[in-house]
Tab-separated table of C-alpha atoms in Angstrom:
chain	number	residue	atom	x	y	z
P	1	MET	CA	14.391	-47.908	10.778
P	2	SER	CA	14.238	-46.786	14.375
P	3	ALA	CA	11.554	-44.962	16.062
P	4	ALA	CA	13.707	-41.830	16.298
P	5	SER	CA	14.427	-41.889	12.589
P	6	ASN	CA	10.512	-42.252	11.966
P	7	SER	CA	9.952	-39.179	14.086
P	8	LEU	CA	12.550	-37.261	12.263
P	9	ALA	CA	10.760	-38.118	8.768
P	10	LEU	CA	7.494	-36.664	10.068
P	11	PRO	CA	6.518	-33.150	8.622
P	12	PRO	CA	5.945	-30.270	11.080
P	13	VAL	CA	2.490	-31.131	12.135
P	14	LYS	CA	2.162	-28.290	14.671
P	15	ARG	CA	3.184	-25.878	12.102
P	16	ARG	CA	0.341	-26.822	9.838
P	17	ASN	CA	-2.218	-27.163	12.676
P	18	ALA	CA	-1.260	-23.421	13.592
P	19	GLU	CA	-1.856	-22.355	9.997
P	20	LEU	CA	-5.228	-24.232	10.079
P	21	ALA	CA	-6.362	-22.418	13.334
P	22	MET	CA	-5.160	-18.976	11.985
P	23	THR	CA	-6.945	-19.652	8.628
P	24	LEU	CA	-10.207	-20.517	10.469
P	25	LEU	CA	-9.846	-17.369	12.459
P	26	ALA	CA	-9.461	-15.381	9.065
P	27	ILE	CA	-12.566	-16.977	7.598
P	28	GLY	CA	-14.456	-16.260	10.908
P	29	LEU	CA	-13.424	-12.660	10.665
P	30	THR	CA	-14.767	-12.500	7.063
P	31	LEU	CA	-18.137	-14.066	8.124
P	32	TYR	CA	-18.242	-11.654	11.092
P	33	ALA	CA	-17.828	-8.670	8.605
P	34	LEU	CA	-20.576	-9.930	6.389
P	35	ILE	CA	-22.955	-10.463	9.353
P	36	GLU	CA	-22.105	-7.036	10.875
P	37	THR	CA	-22.869	-5.388	7.499
P	38	GLY	CA	-26.269	-7.119	7.226
P	39	LEU	CA	-27.256	-6.387	10.821
P	40	THR	CA	-26.241	-2.651	10.494
P	41	ARG	CA	-28.019	-2.116	7.287
P	42	ASN	CA	-31.102	-4.247	7.438
P	43	GLY	CA	-31.245	-5.596	11.082
P	44	GLU	CA	-31.060	-9.154	9.679
P	45	MET	CA	-28.548	-11.742	8.782
P	46	PRO	CA	-27.418	-11.248	5.128
P	47	PRO	CA	-29.175	-14.025	2.956
P	48	GLN	CA	-25.765	-14.405	0.999
P	49	LEU	CA	-23.844	-15.278	4.211
P	50	PHE	CA	-23.631	-19.015	3.478
P	51	LEU	CA	-23.060	-18.441	-0.266
P	52	TYR	CA	-20.123	-15.896	0.156
P	53	GLY	CA	-18.714	-17.234	3.493
P	54	GLY	CA	-19.095	-20.855	2.534
P	55	LEU	CA	-17.485	-20.819	-0.828
P	56	PHE	CA	-14.632	-18.541	0.357
P	57	GLY	CA	-14.032	-20.539	3.481
P	58	GLY	CA	-14.114	-23.724	1.412
P	59	LEU	CA	-11.555	-22.254	-0.933
P	60	ALA	CA	-9.332	-21.229	1.835
P	61	LEU	CA	-9.630	-24.585	3.499
P	62	LEU	CA	-8.778	-26.481	0.265
P	63	ALA	CA	-5.664	-24.226	-0.035
P	64	HIS	CA	-4.648	-25.170	3.543
P	65	VAL	CA	-5.109	-28.978	2.720
P	66	PHE	CA	-3.085	-28.450	-0.486
P	67	ILE	CA	-0.179	-26.939	1.358
P	68	ARG	CA	-0.340	-29.547	4.093
P	69	PHE	CA	0.456	-32.258	1.371
P	70	PHE	CA	2.633	-30.404	-0.969
P	71	ALA	CA	4.444	-27.717	0.952
P	72	PRO	CA	4.379	-28.911	4.534
P	73	TRP	CA	7.411	-26.937	5.606
P	74	SER	CA	6.337	-23.656	4.448
P	75	ASP	CA	5.740	-20.567	6.601
P	76	PRO	CA	2.379	-20.977	8.473
P	77	LEU	CA	1.623	-17.292	8.493
P	78	LEU	CA	1.359	-16.716	4.835
P	79	LEU	CA	-1.894	-18.337	3.880
P	80	PRO	CA	-3.863	-16.915	6.976
P	81	ILE	CA	-2.795	-13.326	6.135
P	82	ALA	CA	-3.609	-13.642	2.427
P	83	THR	CA	-6.980	-15.265	3.624
P	84	LEU	CA	-7.731	-12.343	5.896
P	85	LEU	CA	-6.952	-9.660	3.479
P	86	ASN	CA	-8.808	-11.374	0.608
P	87	GLY	CA	-11.943	-12.112	2.790
P	88	LEU	CA	-12.076	-8.527	4.036
P	89	GLY	CA	-11.746	-7.262	0.571
P	90	ILE	CA	-14.777	-9.472	-0.500
P	91	ALA	CA	-16.696	-8.592	2.594
P	92	MET	CA	-16.305	-4.862	1.816
P	93	LEU	CA	-17.238	-5.242	-1.882
P	94	TRP	CA	-20.430	-7.076	-0.868
P	95	ARG	CA	-21.002	-4.072	1.619
P	96	LEU	CA	-20.463	-1.670	-1.188
P	97	GLU	CA	-22.962	-3.491	-3.416
P	98	GLN	CA	-25.409	-3.330	-0.738
P	99	GLY	CA	-24.951	0.411	-0.649
P	100	GLU	CA	-26.122	0.438	-4.309
P	101	ILE	CA	-22.608	1.105	-5.703
P	102	GLU	CA	-22.639	-0.165	-9.251
P	103	GLY	CA	-19.650	-2.294	-10.188
P	104	ALA	CA	-18.740	-3.575	-6.821
P	105	GLY	CA	-18.816	-7.171	-7.906
P	106	PRO	CA	-18.304	-9.315	-4.832
P	107	MET	CA	-19.442	-12.472	-6.751
P	108	ASN	CA	-16.986	-11.669	-9.570
P	109	GLN	CA	-14.332	-11.167	-6.999
P	110	LEU	CA	-15.012	-14.519	-5.357
P	111	ILE	CA	-14.778	-16.223	-8.747
P	112	LEU	CA	-11.476	-14.634	-9.420
P	113	THR	CA	-10.354	-15.650	-6.152
P	114	ALA	CA	-11.032	-19.116	-6.941
P	115	ALA	CA	-9.100	-18.899	-10.112
P	116	SER	CA	-6.187	-17.164	-8.415
P	117	MET	CA	-6.090	-20.057	-5.840
P	118	ALA	CA	-6.039	-22.517	-8.526
P	119	VAL	CA	-3.072	-20.785	-10.181
P	120	PHE	CA	-1.470	-20.588	-6.607
P	121	ALA	CA	-1.932	-24.378	-6.325
P	122	GLY	CA	-0.503	-25.021	-9.750
P	123	ILE	CA	2.724	-23.013	-9.021
P	124	ILE	CA	3.340	-24.798	-5.666
P	125	PHE	CA	2.846	-28.275	-7.234
P	126	PHE	CA	4.853	-27.752	-10.568
P	127	LEU	CA	7.450	-25.388	-9.532
P	128	LYS	CA	9.328	-27.620	-7.309
P	129	GLU	CA	12.709	-25.543	-7.378
P	130	PRO	CA	12.282	-21.837	-7.840
P	131	ARG	CA	16.004	-21.617	-8.527
P	132	THR	CA	15.427	-22.846	-11.908
P	133	LEU	CA	14.135	-19.507	-12.869
P	134	GLN	CA	17.698	-18.179	-12.518
P	135	ARG	CA	18.481	-19.899	-15.928
P	136	TYR	CA	16.241	-17.558	-17.859
P	137	PRO	CA	17.004	-13.921	-16.729
P	138	TYR	CA	16.984	-12.214	-20.132
P	139	LEU	CA	13.821	-14.162	-21.147
P	140	MET	CA	12.092	-12.812	-18.210
P	141	ALA	CA	13.397	-9.303	-18.963
P	142	LEU	CA	12.010	-9.554	-22.381
P	143	ALA	CA	8.734	-10.770	-21.082
P	144	ALA	CA	8.556	-8.000	-18.773
P	145	VAL	CA	9.092	-5.344	-21.417
P	146	VAL	CA	6.535	-6.982	-23.614
P	147	LEU	CA	3.967	-7.099	-21.020
P	148	LEU	CA	4.612	-3.302	-20.080
P	149	LEU	CA	4.468	-2.265	-23.634
P	150	LEU	CA	1.120	-4.175	-24.546
P	151	PRO	CA	-1.155	-1.265	-23.462
P	152	LEU	CA	0.610	0.967	-26.149
P	153	LEU	CA	-0.477	-1.201	-28.959
P	154	PRO	CA	-3.333	0.323	-30.874
P	155	GLY	CA	-6.539	-1.646	-30.853
P	156	ILE	CA	-6.008	-3.451	-27.579
P	157	GLY	CA	-4.582	-0.810	-25.436
P	158	MET	CA	-7.071	1.021	-23.164
P	159	THR	CA	-6.693	4.267	-21.232
P	160	VAL	CA	-8.547	4.228	-17.839
P	161	ASN	CA	-8.590	7.335	-15.632
P	162	GLY	CA	-5.985	8.958	-17.703
P	163	ALA	CA	-3.389	6.079	-17.358
P	164	ARG	CA	-2.800	3.776	-20.347
P	165	GLN	CA	-2.209	0.543	-18.501
P	166	TRP	CA	-4.965	-1.890	-19.791
P	167	VAL	CA	-5.368	-4.311	-22.723
P	168	ASN	CA	-8.657	-5.307	-24.099
P	169	LEU	CA	-8.834	-9.044	-24.757
P	170	GLY	CA	-12.476	-9.077	-25.962
P	171	PHE	CA	-13.999	-11.261	-23.207
P	172	THR	CA	-12.215	-9.415	-20.439
P	173	SER	CA	-9.570	-6.658	-19.759
P	174	LEU	CA	-6.050	-7.215	-18.340
P	175	GLN	CA	-3.410	-5.144	-16.551
P	176	PRO	CA	-0.288	-6.670	-17.926
P	177	SER	CA	2.018	-4.512	-15.540
P	178	GLU	CA	0.839	-6.706	-12.605
P	179	PHE	CA	2.620	-9.593	-14.059
P	180	ALA	CA	5.404	-7.731	-15.637
P	181	LYS	CA	6.650	-6.828	-12.262
P	182	ILE	CA	7.014	-10.381	-11.220
P	183	ALA	CA	8.923	-11.130	-14.381
P	184	LEU	CA	11.138	-8.107	-13.740
P	185	VAL	CA	12.039	-9.247	-10.188
P	186	ILE	CA	13.046	-12.652	-11.491
P	187	PHE	CA	15.308	-10.904	-14.041
P	188	LEU	CA	16.884	-8.620	-11.471
P	189	SER	CA	17.353	-11.566	-9.081
P	190	GLY	CA	19.484	-13.376	-11.712
P	191	TYR	CA	21.122	-10.380	-12.926
P	192	MET	CA	22.172	-9.198	-9.404
P	193	VAL	CA	23.540	-12.708	-8.700
P	194	SER	CA	25.855	-12.645	-11.733
P	195	LYS	CA	26.926	-9.110	-11.648
P	196	ARG	CA	27.032	-8.596	-7.876
P	197	ASP	CA	30.683	-8.392	-7.527
P	198	VAL	CA	30.946	-5.771	-10.491
P	199	LEU	CA	28.211	-3.665	-9.042
P	200	SER	CA	29.920	-3.482	-5.736
P	201	LEU	CA	33.056	-2.040	-6.979
P	202	ALA	CA	33.562	1.617	-6.227
P	203	SER	CA	35.508	4.382	-8.441
P	204	LYS	CA	35.993	6.958	-5.848
P	205	GLN	CA	34.921	8.170	-2.360
P	206	VAL	CA	32.972	11.377	-1.535
P	207	LYS	CA	34.311	12.890	1.648
P	208	VAL	CA	33.498	15.911	3.843
P	209	GLY	CA	36.765	16.574	5.637
P	210	ARG	CA	37.855	13.330	7.012
P	211	PHE	CA	34.645	11.520	6.952
P	212	LYS	CA	33.564	9.522	4.063
P	213	ILE	CA	29.962	10.165	2.960
P	214	LEU	CA	29.595	7.406	0.316
P	215	ASP	CA	31.360	5.417	-2.373
P	216	LEU	CA	30.405	6.144	-5.944
P	217	PRO	CA	30.034	3.246	-8.393
P	218	ARG	CA	32.166	3.162	-11.581
P	219	MET	CA	30.409	4.917	-14.460
P	220	ARG	CA	30.462	1.939	-16.786
P	221	ASP	CA	28.763	-0.147	-13.991
P	222	MET	CA	25.741	2.368	-14.079
P	223	ALA	CA	24.163	1.168	-17.288
P	224	PRO	CA	21.508	-1.062	-15.542
P	225	MET	CA	20.320	1.894	-13.441
P	226	ALA	CA	20.435	4.132	-16.645
P	227	VAL	CA	18.194	1.535	-18.564
P	228	MET	CA	15.823	1.080	-15.618
P	229	TRP	CA	15.583	4.824	-15.032
P	230	GLY	CA	14.944	5.372	-18.833
P	231	PHE	CA	12.317	2.787	-19.000
P	232	CYS	CA	10.455	4.026	-15.870
P	233	ILE	CA	10.516	7.635	-16.836
P	234	ILE	CA	10.072	7.551	-20.688
P	235	VAL	CA	7.797	4.526	-21.101
P	236	LEU	CA	5.794	4.473	-17.899
P	237	VAL	CA	5.501	8.100	-16.934
P	238	ILE	CA	5.639	9.805	-20.358
P	239	LEU	CA	3.962	7.347	-22.748
P	240	MET	CA	1.639	5.489	-20.397
P	241	ASN	CA	0.895	8.004	-17.747
P	242	ASP	CA	1.385	5.294	-15.125
P	243	LEU	CA	3.356	6.991	-12.206
P	244	GLY	CA	2.295	4.148	-9.788
P	245	THR	CA	3.962	1.396	-11.643
P	246	SER	CA	6.938	3.520	-12.257
P	247	LEU	CA	7.598	4.418	-8.725
P	248	MET	CA	7.066	0.812	-7.469
P	249	LEU	CA	9.301	-0.922	-10.021
P	250	PHE	CA	12.091	1.726	-9.716
P	251	GLY	CA	11.885	1.599	-5.881
P	252	THR	CA	12.017	-2.139	-6.025
P	253	PHE	CA	15.027	-2.095	-8.355
P	254	LEU	CA	16.988	0.214	-5.950
P	255	ALA	CA	16.028	-1.963	-2.966
P	256	MET	CA	17.231	-5.033	-4.707
P	257	ILE	CA	20.529	-3.445	-5.898
P	258	TYR	CA	21.099	-2.322	-2.285
P	259	VAL	CA	20.636	-5.840	-0.919
P	260	ALA	CA	22.996	-7.243	-3.524
P	261	THR	CA	25.858	-4.634	-3.043
P	262	HIS	CA	25.127	-3.098	0.461
P	263	ARG	CA	26.167	0.375	-1.111
P	264	SER	CA	23.930	3.296	-0.265
P	265	SER	CA	25.417	5.288	-3.256
P	266	TRP	CA	23.151	3.356	-5.552
P	267	ILE	CA	20.100	4.569	-3.418
P	268	VAL	CA	21.268	8.118	-3.417
P	269	ILE	CA	22.145	8.279	-7.093
P	270	GLY	CA	18.893	6.566	-8.032
P	271	LEU	CA	16.559	8.694	-6.028
P	272	ALA	CA	18.419	11.827	-7.188
P	273	ALA	CA	17.954	10.736	-10.934
P	274	PHE	CA	14.231	9.708	-10.590
P	275	PHE	CA	13.054	12.795	-8.590
P	276	GLY	CA	15.201	15.039	-10.749
P	277	ALA	CA	13.433	13.730	-13.962
P	278	CYS	CA	10.170	14.192	-12.280
P	279	ALA	CA	10.991	17.751	-11.596
P	280	LEU	CA	12.008	18.388	-15.195
P	281	LEU	CA	8.895	16.611	-16.570
P	282	TYR	CA	6.528	18.618	-14.460
P	283	PRO	CA	5.872	21.467	-16.954
P	284	PHE	CA	5.711	19.216	-20.002
P	285	VAL	CA	3.791	16.084	-19.122
P	286	HIS	CA	0.122	16.943	-18.509
P	287	HIS	CA	-1.041	13.865	-16.752
P	288	PHE	CA	1.924	14.036	-14.298
P	289	ARG	CA	1.185	17.852	-13.690
P	290	VAL	CA	-2.337	17.018	-12.938
P	291	ARG	CA	-1.356	14.492	-10.329
P	292	MET	CA	0.929	17.012	-8.689
P	293	VAL	CA	-1.443	19.846	-8.713
P	294	THR	CA	-4.088	17.695	-7.343
P	295	TRP	CA	-1.652	16.518	-4.561
P	296	LEU	CA	-0.171	19.761	-3.471
P	297	ASN	CA	-3.362	21.945	-3.884
P	298	ALA	CA	-6.080	19.426	-3.111
P	299	PHE	CA	-8.198	21.759	-0.928
P	300	ASP	CA	-8.093	24.779	-3.202
P	301	PRO	CA	-11.613	25.537	-4.397
P	302	GLU	CA	-10.665	25.587	-7.978
P	303	VAL	CA	-8.754	22.336	-7.860
P	304	TYR	CA	-11.453	20.603	-5.841
P	305	CYS	CA	-13.866	21.303	-8.711
P	306	THR	CA	-17.246	22.219	-7.269
P	307	ASP	CA	-20.325	21.331	-9.421
P	308	ALA	CA	-20.392	25.053	-10.412
P	309	ALA	CA	-16.825	24.846	-11.385
P	310	LEU	CA	-17.297	21.808	-13.372
P	311	ALA	CA	-20.179	23.415	-15.322
P	312	ASN	CA	-17.812	26.216	-16.302
P	313	PRO	CA	-15.634	25.121	-19.311
P	314	ASP	CA	-13.121	27.921	-18.482
P	315	ALA	CA	-12.646	26.782	-14.841
P	316	PHE	CA	-9.172	25.683	-13.694
P	317	CYS	CA	-10.252	22.255	-12.761
P	318	ASN	CA	-11.424	21.396	-16.309
P	319	THR	CA	-7.813	21.988	-17.484
P	320	ALA	CA	-5.551	21.123	-14.599
P	321	GLY	CA	-7.107	18.411	-12.258
P	322	ASN	CA	-9.925	17.318	-10.016
P	323	SER	CA	-9.257	16.554	-6.320
P	324	GLN	CA	-12.685	15.594	-5.317
P	325	GLN	CA	-11.869	11.928	-5.036
P	326	LEU	CA	-8.876	12.484	-2.857
P	327	VAL	CA	-10.520	15.185	-0.633
P	328	ARG	CA	-13.748	13.056	-0.126
P	329	GLY	CA	-11.514	10.134	0.714
P	330	LEU	CA	-9.889	12.167	3.371
P	331	PHE	CA	-12.941	13.377	4.981
P	332	ALA	CA	-14.364	9.793	4.920
P	333	MET	CA	-11.392	8.504	6.909
P	334	ALA	CA	-11.721	11.499	9.334
P	335	GLU	CA	-15.366	10.526	9.643
P	336	GLY	CA	-14.254	7.069	10.805
P	337	GLY	CA	-12.173	8.164	13.628
P	338	MET	CA	-10.501	5.697	15.976
P	339	THR	CA	-13.183	2.952	15.789
P	340	GLY	CA	-15.271	3.738	12.774
P	341	THR	CA	-18.868	3.900	11.933
P	342	GLY	CA	-19.171	0.102	11.621
P	343	LEU	CA	-19.540	-1.890	8.523
P	344	GLY	CA	-22.566	-0.825	6.870
P	345	GLY	CA	-22.910	2.389	8.870
P	346	GLY	CA	-20.901	4.746	6.718
P	347	LYS	CA	-21.294	6.377	3.100
P	348	PRO	CA	-18.349	5.051	1.190
P	349	GLY	CA	-20.102	5.558	-2.065
P	350	PHE	CA	-19.452	9.274	-1.676
P	351	VAL	CA	-15.962	8.468	-2.888
P	352	PHE	CA	-15.630	7.803	-6.520
P	353	GLU	CA	-14.133	4.470	-7.568
P	354	VAL	CA	-14.156	3.438	-3.922
P	355	GLN	CA	-14.225	-0.205	-4.783
P	356	ASN	CA	-10.773	0.053	-6.739
P	357	ASP	CA	-8.066	2.389	-5.800
P	358	PHE	CA	-9.774	4.125	-2.743
P	359	ILE	CA	-11.239	0.896	-0.960
P	360	PHE	CA	-8.696	1.911	1.866
P	361	THR	CA	-10.913	4.937	2.653
P	362	ALA	CA	-14.021	2.667	2.928
P	363	PHE	CA	-12.215	0.579	5.576
P	364	GLY	CA	-11.003	3.875	7.168
P	365	GLU	CA	-14.448	5.279	7.504
P	366	GLU	CA	-16.297	1.958	8.745
P	367	LEU	CA	-13.453	0.359	10.719
P	368	GLY	CA	-11.707	3.509	11.797
P	369	LEU	CA	-8.162	3.916	12.521
P	370	THR	CA	-8.098	0.695	14.641
P	371	GLY	CA	-9.264	-1.389	11.739
P	372	VAL	CA	-7.050	-0.121	9.020
P	373	MET	CA	-3.986	-0.562	11.455
P	374	VAL	CA	-4.863	-4.150	11.688
P	375	MET	CA	-4.954	-4.397	7.828
P	376	LEU	CA	-1.492	-2.454	7.765
P	377	LEU	CA	-0.273	-4.854	10.392
P	378	ALA	CA	-1.169	-7.785	8.203
P	379	LEU	CA	0.575	-6.393	5.031
P	380	THR	CA	3.574	-5.552	7.124
P	381	LEU	CA	3.764	-9.155	8.437
P	382	LEU	CA	3.495	-10.456	4.894
P	383	VAL	CA	6.460	-8.365	3.887
P	384	GLU	CA	8.317	-9.400	7.089
P	385	ARG	CA	7.710	-13.136	6.470
P	386	GLY	CA	9.041	-12.737	3.012
P	387	MET	CA	12.191	-11.039	4.369
P	388	ARG	CA	12.570	-13.913	6.860
P	389	ILE	CA	12.404	-16.384	3.925
P	390	ALA	CA	15.086	-14.510	2.298
P	391	LEU	CA	17.302	-14.659	5.428
P	392	ALA	CA	16.476	-18.437	5.813
P	393	SER	CA	17.579	-19.339	2.200
P	394	LYS	CA	21.126	-20.397	1.525
P	395	GLU	CA	21.128	-19.590	-2.229
P	396	LEU	CA	21.827	-15.999	-3.245
P	397	PHE	CA	19.330	-16.236	-5.960
P	398	ILE	CA	16.528	-17.204	-3.703
P	399	LYS	CA	17.495	-14.533	-1.152
P	400	MET	CA	17.280	-11.851	-3.977
P	401	PHE	CA	14.075	-13.195	-5.250
P	402	ALA	CA	12.200	-13.436	-1.901
P	403	SER	CA	13.474	-10.044	-0.865
P	404	GLY	CA	12.508	-8.656	-4.296
P	405	ILE	CA	8.888	-9.930	-3.927
P	406	SER	CA	8.656	-8.585	-0.483
P	407	PHE	CA	9.798	-5.201	-1.592
P	408	LEU	CA	7.294	-5.298	-4.373
P	409	ILE	CA	4.365	-5.959	-1.973
P	410	GLY	CA	5.729	-3.315	0.483
P	411	PHE	CA	6.206	-0.692	-2.141
P	412	GLN	CA	2.789	-1.453	-3.726
P	413	THR	CA	1.089	-1.042	-0.313
P	414	PHE	CA	3.069	2.211	0.291
P	415	VAL	CA	2.114	3.831	-2.926
P	416	VAL	CA	-1.439	3.027	-2.719
P	417	ILE	CA	-2.101	4.126	0.875
P	418	GLY	CA	0.432	7.023	0.559
P	419	GLY	CA	-1.765	8.352	-2.406
P	420	VAL	CA	-4.998	7.863	-0.529
P	421	THR	CA	-3.736	9.550	2.449
P	422	ARG	CA	-2.020	12.334	0.458
P	423	VAL	CA	1.460	11.496	1.590
P	424	ILE	CA	2.491	11.158	-2.102
P	425	PRO	CA	0.660	11.876	-5.337
P	426	MET	CA	-2.288	9.401	-6.243
P	427	THR	CA	-0.759	6.573	-8.197
P	428	GLY	CA	-3.662	4.344	-9.375
P	429	ALA	CA	-2.391	1.029	-7.905
P	430	THR	CA	-4.381	-1.300	-5.708
P	431	ILE	CA	-3.813	-2.850	-2.239
P	432	PRO	CA	-2.494	-6.572	-2.606
P	433	PHE	CA	-5.447	-8.948	-2.044
P	434	VAL	CA	-7.975	-6.408	-1.124
P	435	ALA	CA	-9.252	-4.248	-3.721
P	436	LYS	CA	-11.349	-5.160	-6.719
P	437	GLY	CA	-9.409	-6.359	-9.853
P	438	GLY	CA	-8.537	-9.718	-11.362
P	439	SER	CA	-5.140	-8.926	-12.538
P	440	ALA	CA	-3.992	-7.527	-9.122
P	441	LEU	CA	-5.634	-10.326	-7.267
P	442	LEU	CA	-4.104	-12.984	-9.451
P	443	SER	CA	-0.578	-11.470	-9.241
P	444	SER	CA	-0.913	-11.248	-5.510
P	445	TRP	CA	-1.606	-15.009	-5.254
P	446	VAL	CA	1.204	-15.747	-7.706
P	447	MET	CA	3.740	-13.817	-5.409
P	448	LEU	CA	2.299	-15.681	-2.455
P	449	ALA	CA	2.911	-19.054	-4.043
P	450	LEU	CA	6.343	-18.212	-4.933
P	451	LEU	CA	6.972	-17.299	-1.355
P	452	MET	CA	5.328	-20.312	-0.112
P	453	ARG	CA	7.528	-22.558	-2.349
P	454	MET	CA	10.750	-20.736	-1.423
P	455	SER	CA	9.826	-20.987	2.297
P	456	ASN	CA	9.177	-24.660	2.007
P	457	ASN	CA	12.468	-25.350	0.327
P	458	ALA	CA	14.321	-23.194	2.889
P	459	ARG	CA	12.927	-24.768	5.914
P	460	LYS	CA	12.944	-28.270	4.592
P	461	PRO	CA	15.919	-30.167	6.017
P	462	ALA	CA	18.505	-31.602	3.558
P	463	PRO	CA	18.558	-35.429	3.231
P	464	GLN	CA	21.027	-37.084	5.777
P	465	ALA	CA	22.445	-40.555	5.223
P	466	ILE	CA	22.305	-42.678	8.342
P	467	GLN	CA	23.327	-46.149	9.220
P	468	ASP	CA	20.710	-48.436	10.473
P	469	GLU	CA	21.235	-52.118	10.924
P	470	GLY	CA	23.926	-52.174	8.505
P	471	ALA	CA	21.852	-50.318	5.539
P	472	THR	CA	22.122	-46.794	4.547
P	473	GLN	CA	18.853	-45.110	4.430
P	474	VAL	CA	17.984	-41.501	3.520
P	475	ILE	CA	15.427	-39.764	5.717
P	476	GLN	CA	14.233	-36.285	6.382
P	477	ARG	CA	15.488	-34.633	9.518
């Protein structure tokens, strides 16, 4: 084989070296966050620096080495972005624990990170061709439905902060919806591929004068949207009080059906049906009404619920909502300003459950607008790279699958940060890779592994037969 042929067979070393450099930078930023917290609070280096930093850095480097061997053509930005977000999350949880916030659990988060990275490696190693998942769309749909309904089972279902979305396994608790959303994206990807032409058909046009506004789909083709709408509204909102998952899954469904059909009518009809149902449910579903009142009237004294109001059983806040968490989070972010108080210099414990849904407010207070914009940029880059993978893929199923996961990450980020910043009602979801929680962290790394494998297969050149000294050899371009 010629020297040129040997050079073509080599994997993209520069791409993996760039990934290594960016991963080391992400690890360095995590260590810096730990050091700054220790110096700000105690004036000394944190004693757990080498424990947390060393273990996390070692895990990230092991993931890089694994990718170098088993997914050498994959996108070099995916692992560094995940490492940065996951590392900042562990650093903030450690900082919260130093602030005497019970339940922050940075060591538990580090252990969960190790387990999630092990699953990440397993998916990359065993799932050589993600397109094989296209064979089981209805099995994935059944799995998604079962996982979403598990919290409704008596005995194992748990209600946390008004939402019934957890199951008690005895040794730990689990949020099945975090894994149901991945199964649902797989089902939708396979379904959209097989029904794309049918869903693209239009029955009639809506015009204003001579101008066409939109093409309406045929009524008989609207069954998938009706089923998805009914499930999100009836099961997730009414029975489980889980507005965040409902909004995220229905938004992902609409985005995927638009990608498959390129028809804006699906978006218009879907949004009208969803928000129309929410308006009708407002007087009847207590939990949904509480979320809306808390969102719209957060600064009203009765809704904010002062200590005196909480002591009065007849007060409005005891029956209709409590906006203390939301308002305190807004004031915490306002306190951070542009550059923040510095890690360890704020009072994030003033916000309830800051280690979970409201960890974004802790970053806003101590890193300021500049710091949270970096975090948002990293999450946006993660979504953008997923979309780029979809564009680079030649198979329609992989295009739908990669774009579906990207939409899922994007919508999850939006519903969390939108709720914390009072753009939309609070939803109870968590930021990918950042907030405390084993289910959310594991599902984030699973989605990253799927994107990594699809990226590797999309970028990897097809084998090409060449003639060399009379023999046909197959090499990688």
